XYZ file of C-alpha atoms in Angstrom:
358
model
C -37.878 6.627 -7.041
C -40.491 9.348 -6.708
C -43.863 8.789 -5.066
C -46.363 11.579 -4.588
C -48.881 10.599 -1.966
C -51.665 12.235 0.023
C -51.708 10.692 3.511
C -54.543 12.167 5.522
C -54.489 15.804 4.416
C -50.722 16.049 3.980
C -48.969 15.851 0.618
C -45.781 13.817 0.956
C -43.214 13.666 -1.836
C -41.237 10.463 -1.308
C -37.939 9.763 -3.018
C -36.128 6.430 -2.834
C -33.044 6.422 -4.988
C -29.304 5.851 -4.810
C -28.766 9.185 -6.547
C -29.844 12.053 -4.367
C -31.627 14.763 -6.288
C -33.096 12.394 -8.866
C -36.759 13.170 -9.213
C -38.635 16.452 -8.956
C -38.874 18.785 -6.011
C -41.994 20.794 -5.317
C -45.009 19.687 -3.357
C -44.843 21.813 -0.249
C -46.256 19.123 2.053
C -47.337 21.810 4.504
C -51.111 21.613 4.937
C -52.842 19.892 7.899
C -49.531 18.837 9.420
C -51.284 18.179 12.777
C -48.358 19.437 14.911
C -45.996 16.889 13.338
C -45.698 13.344 14.630
C -43.778 10.100 14.139
C -43.263 8.099 10.927
C -41.998 4.676 9.896
C -40.553 3.365 6.640
C -41.426 -0.327 6.294
C -41.426 -3.110 3.723
C -43.588 -6.177 3.042
C -42.834 -9.326 1.053
C -46.267 -10.963 1.480
C -48.503 -8.371 -0.188
C -49.067 -6.369 2.982
C -49.927 -9.201 5.370
C -46.868 -8.368 7.492
C -44.585 -5.316 7.565
C -40.963 -4.987 8.707
C -39.534 -1.673 9.912
C -36.604 -0.210 7.976
C -36.347 3.069 9.899
C -38.352 4.917 12.554
C -38.507 8.720 12.689
C -39.680 9.482 16.207
C -40.925 13.064 16.469
C -40.511 15.884 13.965
C -42.335 14.192 11.098
C -43.028 16.306 9.157
C -40.305 18.646 10.402
C -40.485 22.221 11.672
C -44.070 21.981 12.929
C -44.905 23.513 16.294
C -47.576 22.275 18.688
C -50.977 23.465 17.463
C -49.699 24.345 13.989
C -50.780 22.864 10.668
C -47.853 24.354 8.738
C -44.661 22.376 8.087
C -41.315 23.792 6.998
C -39.535 23.210 3.698
C -36.369 21.287 2.772
C -37.380 18.127 4.598
C -35.423 15.038 3.612
C -35.791 11.783 5.542
C -32.982 9.315 4.853
C -32.902 5.570 5.507
C -31.196 2.470 4.155
C -32.418 -0.628 2.331
C -30.381 -3.443 3.979
C -27.972 -5.180 1.633
C -29.410 -8.604 2.506
C -32.951 -7.604 1.427
C -34.495 -10.153 -0.944
C -34.467 -9.264 -4.617
C -37.832 -9.131 -6.357
C -41.195 -7.474 -5.848
C -42.159 -5.908 -2.529
C -44.448 -3.280 -1.030
C -43.040 -0.146 0.571
C -44.976 1.631 3.338
C -44.749 5.139 4.767
C -46.887 5.416 7.916
C -47.587 8.432 10.109
C -49.046 8.974 13.585
C -49.867 12.662 14.082
C -49.438 14.645 17.311
C -52.902 16.200 17.163
C -56.161 15.256 15.485
C -58.522 12.298 15.662
C -57.112 9.422 17.765
C -59.019 6.993 15.528
C -56.877 7.754 12.479
C -53.781 5.852 11.384
C -52.185 7.200 8.202
C -50.414 4.908 5.738
C -49.705 4.741 2.041
C -47.841 2.192 -0.014
C -45.907 1.765 -3.242
C -45.120 -1.324 -5.267
C -41.336 -1.667 -5.676
C -38.916 -4.104 -7.273
C -35.603 -4.697 -5.510
C -32.540 -5.707 -7.516
C -29.467 -7.131 -5.808
C -27.874 -10.272 -4.368
C -29.955 -10.419 -1.167
C -32.357 -13.220 -0.203
C -33.711 -12.133 3.192
C -37.324 -11.143 3.850
C -36.064 -9.442 7.040
C -38.055 -11.748 9.322
C -35.743 -10.826 12.209
C -36.669 -7.142 11.851
C -39.395 -5.731 14.143
C -42.985 -5.344 13.019
C -44.315 -1.969 11.911
C -46.452 -0.204 14.516
C -50.194 -0.391 13.828
C -52.607 1.483 16.080
C -55.224 4.197 16.560
C -57.778 1.794 15.108
C -59.712 -1.323 16.109
C -59.153 -4.664 14.352
C -61.664 -7.382 15.228
C -60.036 -10.117 17.270
C -56.696 -8.302 17.296
C -56.737 -4.662 18.484
C -59.579 -3.829 20.831
C -61.036 -0.477 21.969
C -58.452 1.578 23.827
C -55.541 -0.605 22.744
C -52.521 0.611 20.749
C -53.648 4.235 21.067
C -51.396 7.247 20.832
C -52.006 10.266 23.067
C -53.020 13.614 21.581
C -50.388 16.291 22.125
C -47.476 13.830 22.219
C -45.150 12.396 19.574
C -45.532 8.631 19.502
C -42.637 6.730 21.077
C -42.553 3.499 19.092
C -42.662 0.404 21.334
C -40.160 -1.326 19.035
C -38.532 1.239 16.785
C -36.167 -1.161 15.037
C -32.508 -1.110 14.125
C -32.451 2.439 12.789
C -34.021 5.252 14.770
C -33.932 9.026 14.355
C -35.339 10.976 17.291
C -36.288 14.636 16.837
C -37.048 16.731 19.894
C -39.618 19.485 19.317
C -40.357 22.202 21.841
C -43.445 21.594 24.031
C -44.028 18.168 22.441
C -42.934 15.227 24.590
C -42.781 11.545 23.675
C -45.229 8.935 24.926
C -45.626 5.227 24.261
C -48.973 3.876 23.016
C -51.358 1.948 25.222
C -50.769 -1.798 25.430
C -51.958 -4.255 22.827
C -50.932 -6.263 19.777
C -49.725 -3.180 17.925
C -48.724 -4.813 14.660
C -50.337 -6.218 11.518
C -52.887 -8.945 12.229
C -50.951 -11.665 10.398
C -47.670 -10.848 12.177
C -46.119 -12.774 15.012
C -45.047 -10.321 17.694
C -41.279 -9.744 17.761
C -39.903 -11.793 20.666
C -36.845 -9.618 21.247
C -36.930 -5.816 20.965
C -34.272 -4.449 18.620
C -32.338 -1.396 19.678
C -31.413 0.895 17.682
C -35.539 4.875 -13.205
C -38.584 4.396 -15.645
C -41.900 4.801 -13.868
C -45.401 3.383 -14.322
C -47.942 5.504 -12.463
C -51.551 4.834 -11.472
C -53.887 6.759 -9.164
C -56.023 5.215 -6.442
C -59.412 6.377 -5.151
C -57.817 8.755 -2.637
C -56.002 10.718 -5.354
C -52.726 9.231 -4.123
C -50.148 8.126 -6.646
C -48.628 4.653 -6.450
C -45.563 3.930 -8.534
C -43.569 0.850 -9.438
C -39.830 1.374 -9.120
C -36.516 -0.466 -9.125
C -34.218 -0.330 -6.079
C -30.701 -1.748 -5.978
C -30.356 -3.145 -2.462
C -26.564 -3.310 -2.366
C -25.388 -0.397 -0.220
C -28.576 1.450 -1.080
C -29.617 4.549 0.807
C -33.224 5.680 0.517
C -34.442 9.229 0.764
C -37.948 10.270 1.772
C -38.437 13.856 0.782
C -41.400 15.919 1.866
C -40.614 19.058 -0.087
C -37.220 19.608 -1.691
C -33.779 18.113 -2.190
C -30.864 18.271 0.234
C -27.493 17.603 -1.391
C -25.977 14.764 0.630
C -23.924 11.950 -0.876
C -24.934 8.857 1.114
C -21.725 6.914 0.571
C -19.495 9.750 1.807
C -20.744 10.280 5.345
C -20.481 8.136 8.517
C -23.446 6.564 10.362
C -23.899 9.474 12.774
C -24.882 11.628 9.779
C -27.861 9.319 9.236
C -28.998 8.481 12.762
C -29.044 11.409 15.177
C -31.341 13.470 17.400
C -32.489 16.827 16.013
C -32.825 19.764 18.426
C -34.835 22.794 17.260
C -35.378 24.494 20.632
C -35.064 28.259 20.107
C -34.395 28.902 23.800
C -30.807 27.631 23.490
C -29.973 30.227 20.832
C -27.569 32.932 22.062
C -30.232 35.578 21.426
C -32.526 34.080 24.072
C -32.448 35.509 27.625
C -31.312 33.485 30.624
C -33.369 30.996 32.607
C -32.545 27.917 34.715
C -32.619 25.162 32.098
C -29.847 22.607 32.418
C -28.638 20.175 29.768
C -28.242 17.407 32.333
C -31.939 16.837 31.655
C -31.225 16.366 27.930
C -27.851 14.608 27.734
C -26.308 11.710 29.660
C -22.750 10.714 30.538
C -22.480 8.806 27.250
C -22.247 11.345 24.371
C -25.297 11.548 22.092
C -25.133 12.565 18.425
C -27.347 15.588 17.789
C -28.009 18.053 14.990
C -29.125 21.619 15.654
C -31.717 22.948 13.221
C -34.502 25.485 12.775
C -34.878 28.133 15.463
C -32.010 26.605 17.445
C -29.512 27.532 14.736
C -27.030 25.079 13.259
C -23.815 25.337 15.300
C -22.477 25.772 18.796
C -21.439 29.350 19.430
C -17.665 29.861 19.184
C -15.579 32.136 21.387
C -16.111 33.362 24.957
C -19.545 34.766 25.713
C -21.237 36.331 28.696
C -23.131 34.086 31.136
C -26.887 34.266 31.614
C -28.010 33.752 28.031
C -29.599 30.970 25.923
C -32.030 29.891 28.618
C -29.434 29.101 31.271
C -26.863 30.561 33.647
C -23.541 29.002 32.603
C -23.382 29.456 28.822
C -21.590 26.750 26.839
C -19.383 27.868 23.923
C -17.131 25.840 21.628
C -13.370 26.202 21.915
C -12.012 24.444 18.855
C -12.262 24.057 15.086
C -14.893 22.495 12.837
C -13.898 19.642 10.470
C -13.531 20.831 6.878
C -13.572 17.495 5.022
C -16.875 15.708 4.345
C -17.243 12.844 6.799
C -14.395 14.186 8.917
C -14.645 14.395 12.709
C -12.901 16.890 14.985
C -12.652 17.026 18.773
C -12.683 20.143 20.908
C -13.696 21.626 24.229
C -16.894 23.308 25.337
C -16.338 25.945 28.034
C -19.110 27.267 30.280
C -18.953 30.958 31.143
C -19.476 32.290 34.647
C -18.899 35.777 36.054
C -15.158 36.578 35.915
C -14.331 33.192 34.338
C -15.188 32.352 30.729
C -14.232 28.696 31.255
C -15.396 27.894 34.778
C -16.356 24.355 33.677
C -15.570 22.377 30.529
C -16.035 19.051 28.748
C -14.865 17.408 25.528
C -17.093 16.973 22.442
C -16.793 15.704 18.853
C -18.149 17.258 15.635
C -18.680 15.535 12.257
C -19.009 17.287 8.889
C -22.040 15.737 7.138
C -21.771 17.658 3.852
C -24.066 20.609 4.439
C -24.598 20.311 8.181
C -22.781 19.224 11.333
C -23.654 16.667 13.994
C -22.293 16.905 17.525
C -21.455 14.141 20.025
C -22.460 15.833 23.281
C -22.322 14.485 26.852
C -24.121 15.948 29.836
C -22.444 19.121 31.161
C -20.373 18.773 34.352
C -22.821 20.757 36.512
C -26.072 22.732 36.565
C -27.234 25.164 35.435
C -25.144 24.777 32.263
C -26.248 24.491 28.650
C -24.882 24.165 25.104
C -25.571 27.486 23.340
C -26.169 27.756 19.602
C -26.091 30.211 16.719
């Protein structure tokens, strides 16, 4: 499924299809990116009266946008799943966006009419409601309610069952102000949830709305902002879909030392992350000198990377110190996601230690 849509000033190319790569590329999606932001993929079975969240992308949407920049990077694919139990028949799909910078009285959303084929019968009533804010709705959202904060990526108050968090340098996360931050006809979720042939018409905003067919059984959906990434959805484990992206250039081995410590980023329980952009794509391998990549004790990977798609390997990260290339260490896991790797990383054993990348 291919939807070309102008939301605000940004051109989004959206692809929802079981077959990755179906549908055209192109459409840079890189003008007026407003320092990035947060996005949600949602669905409605009552003609837009209520919306249920399928996946939240918190931060880095669109990707590779720095604070104060209106230019987004290329090769941006956002992946989410249509639950197998989703009711067959007609529905509305929504892609909504809350930007980091710009007018705080603007909430960006566009929709597509879709038809879902499959055995499911659920309207996903137990899923959380889509975030609605940065606007006033008479009798529902008052002045100052449900407002994001300029300069921050929106932290969704109820992100849903599937959440991808992307950390971007100099852009922190912040929850909206209080209020009934959901569609007016919705009943607020009582329990937070943790985490083909085409007929085309144009609306008054020069957006394109398309009617498509989606097979809900084991369906993975792809939202693409510029071009196609070759990933086979059925061949990779869940951590290849839901992970935190780190693009911080200061952890690259080429960066000089400082006193950053990854205890501020990671916890005792390992977190799945993907390194991208200026951060590089992998942990550096082999002993390296201390006092690099924005820290004092430089973390390097002592082990092998998995070669099979979907495979996971375990190894050791050593932290270099003068006269000892493995003064401290901890265990990690790495999964091959068919074109990139994700890493299960715990907090380092001391400060100032940091995972270093290439």
